[in-house]
Tab-separated table of C-alpha atoms in Angstrom:
chain	number	residue	atom	x	y	z
A	123	UNK	CA	17.054	-7.464	-1.515
A	124	UNK	CA	20.100	-9.437	-0.385
A	125	UNK	CA	21.684	-9.982	-3.800
A	126	UNK	CA	21.423	-7.843	-6.918
A	127	UNK	CA	20.563	-4.235	-7.494
A	128	UNK	CA	18.411	-2.276	-5.107
A	129	UNK	CA	14.990	-1.379	-6.532
A	130	UNK	CA	14.876	2.265	-7.633
A	131	UNK	CA	11.711	4.009	-6.391
A	132	UNK	CA	10.127	7.425	-6.681
A	133	UNK	CA	8.757	9.350	-3.722
A	134	UNK	CA	5.343	11.024	-4.135
A	135	UNK	CA	6.801	14.478	-4.780
A	136	UNK	CA	9.325	13.069	-7.282
A	137	UNK	CA	6.565	11.056	-8.963
A	138	UNK	CA	4.432	14.182	-9.483
A	139	UNK	CA	7.371	16.181	-10.808
A	140	UNK	CA	8.380	13.366	-13.153
A	141	UNK	CA	4.807	12.951	-14.422
A	142	UNK	CA	4.510	16.721	-14.918
A	143	UNK	CA	7.691	16.720	-16.998
A	144	UNK	CA	6.425	13.901	-19.221
A	145	UNK	CA	2.971	15.466	-19.559
A	146	UNK	CA	4.541	18.804	-20.467
A	147	UNK	CA	6.489	17.203	-23.306
A	148	UNK	CA	3.386	15.391	-24.546
A	149	UNK	CA	1.255	18.559	-24.297
A	150	UNK	CA	3.575	20.198	-26.803
A	151	UNK	CA	3.095	17.247	-29.160
A	152	UNK	CA	-0.696	17.435	-28.762
A	153	UNK	CA	-0.643	21.144	-29.552
A	154	UNK	CA	1.513	20.643	-32.648
A	155	UNK	CA	-0.678	17.745	-33.821
A	156	UNK	CA	-3.756	19.909	-33.411
A	157	UNK	CA	-5.467	17.239	-31.343
A	158	UNK	CA	-6.622	19.684	-28.685
A	159	UNK	CA	-7.278	17.998	-25.372
A	160	UNK	CA	-9.005	14.877	-26.650
A	161	UNK	CA	-7.933	11.567	-28.090
A	162	UNK	CA	-11.521	10.483	-28.591
A	163	UNK	CA	-13.572	10.829	-31.748
A	164	UNK	CA	-16.991	12.488	-31.883
A	165	UNK	CA	-18.673	9.228	-30.856
A	166	UNK	CA	-16.465	8.911	-27.767
A	167	UNK	CA	-14.266	6.129	-29.153
A	168	UNK	CA	-10.730	6.265	-27.823
A	169	UNK	CA	-7.884	6.482	-30.320
A	170	UNK	CA	-6.121	3.248	-29.320
A	171	UNK	CA	-2.871	4.156	-31.002
A	172	UNK	CA	-2.737	7.536	-29.254
A	173	UNK	CA	-3.294	6.074	-25.774
A	174	UNK	CA	-0.590	3.489	-26.499
A	175	UNK	CA	1.735	6.290	-27.601
A	176	UNK	CA	1.324	8.028	-24.239
A	177	UNK	CA	2.129	4.788	-22.415
A	178	UNK	CA	5.142	4.009	-24.634
A	179	UNK	CA	6.572	7.516	-24.350
A	180	UNK	CA	6.144	7.459	-20.570
A	181	UNK	CA	7.663	4.004	-20.123
A	182	UNK	CA	10.643	4.831	-22.338
A	183	UNK	CA	11.339	7.938	-20.272
A	184	UNK	CA	11.145	5.842	-17.096
A	185	UNK	CA	13.659	3.347	-18.523
A	186	UNK	CA	15.957	6.176	-19.609
A	187	UNK	CA	16.101	7.332	-15.992
A	188	UNK	CA	16.912	3.854	-14.673
A	189	UNK	CA	13.449	2.806	-13.517
A	190	UNK	CA	11.901	-0.588	-14.190
A	191	UNK	CA	8.830	0.285	-16.251
A	192	UNK	CA	7.624	-3.326	-16.134
A	193	UNK	CA	7.046	-2.897	-12.382
A	194	UNK	CA	3.418	-1.751	-12.022
A	195	UNK	CA	4.203	-0.035	-8.714
A	196	UNK	CA	6.426	2.329	-10.709
A	197	UNK	CA	4.810	2.648	-14.155
A	198	UNK	CA	1.097	2.656	-13.309
A	199	UNK	CA	1.145	5.687	-10.964
A	200	UNK	CA	3.279	7.678	-13.409
A	201	UNK	CA	1.119	6.821	-16.429
A	202	UNK	CA	-1.997	7.685	-14.394
A	203	UNK	CA	-0.582	11.079	-13.388
A	204	UNK	CA	0.424	11.831	-16.988
A	205	UNK	CA	-3.068	10.938	-18.222
A	206	UNK	CA	-4.644	12.969	-15.419
A	207	UNK	CA	-2.744	16.065	-16.485
A	208	UNK	CA	-3.214	15.580	-20.226
A	209	UNK	CA	-6.869	14.554	-20.117
A	210	UNK	CA	-8.551	15.899	-16.968
A	211	UNK	CA	-11.477	13.792	-15.832
A	212	UNK	CA	-10.567	10.896	-18.136
A	213	UNK	CA	-7.510	9.358	-16.429
A	214	UNK	CA	-9.377	6.542	-14.656
A	215	UNK	CA	-11.233	5.513	-17.819
A	216	UNK	CA	-8.038	5.665	-19.872
A	217	UNK	CA	-6.063	3.602	-17.329
A	218	UNK	CA	-8.834	1.001	-17.293
A	219	UNK	CA	-8.721	0.946	-21.095
A	220	UNK	CA	-4.943	0.407	-21.078
A	221	UNK	CA	-5.268	-2.428	-18.563
A	222	UNK	CA	-8.138	-4.074	-20.455
A	223	UNK	CA	-6.401	-3.696	-23.831
A	224	UNK	CA	-2.757	-4.332	-22.967
A	225	UNK	CA	-2.353	-6.721	-25.931
A	226	UNK	CA	-4.423	-4.752	-28.455
A	227	UNK	CA	-2.442	-4.405	-31.701
A	228	UNK	CA	-3.108	-0.686	-32.175
A	229	UNK	CA	-2.310	0.091	-28.534
A	230	UNK	CA	0.953	-1.825	-28.896
A	231	UNK	CA	1.750	-0.071	-32.169
A	232	UNK	CA	1.246	3.292	-30.462
A	233	UNK	CA	3.327	2.101	-27.519
A	234	UNK	CA	6.261	1.301	-29.798
A	235	UNK	CA	5.879	4.614	-31.656
A	236	UNK	CA	5.804	6.593	-28.392
A	237	UNK	CA	8.870	4.830	-27.054
A	238	UNK	CA	10.727	5.371	-30.298
A	239	UNK	CA	9.738	9.046	-30.379
A	240	UNK	CA	11.143	9.553	-26.892
A	241	UNK	CA	14.315	7.640	-27.764
A	242	UNK	CA	14.798	9.735	-30.911
A	243	UNK	CA	14.370	13.064	-29.116
């Protein structure tokens, strides 16, 4: 870029470490909430607010470290890695859900709550 700030990027190793840090913090919250390793109900329906919370928490942490979370080349790989660690075998389905439901009210409500939780901690 000729004018303006240079785009801040993460290398693969940094991306994994960053995602592991976020997932570790969220794992503690899952354990305290008693949710186990699932954010789906018995019928397999995804808790839309919970998946939004993960996205919001992750994006807020990215912003706090100076990254542009609205850039999909930055946020999508990190969110995917966080989901992969938190919910093994479900990351692809959960990412697809987030993409398909980006304007869903409950997903957005969870997103705001997750971001606020990170900001408050």
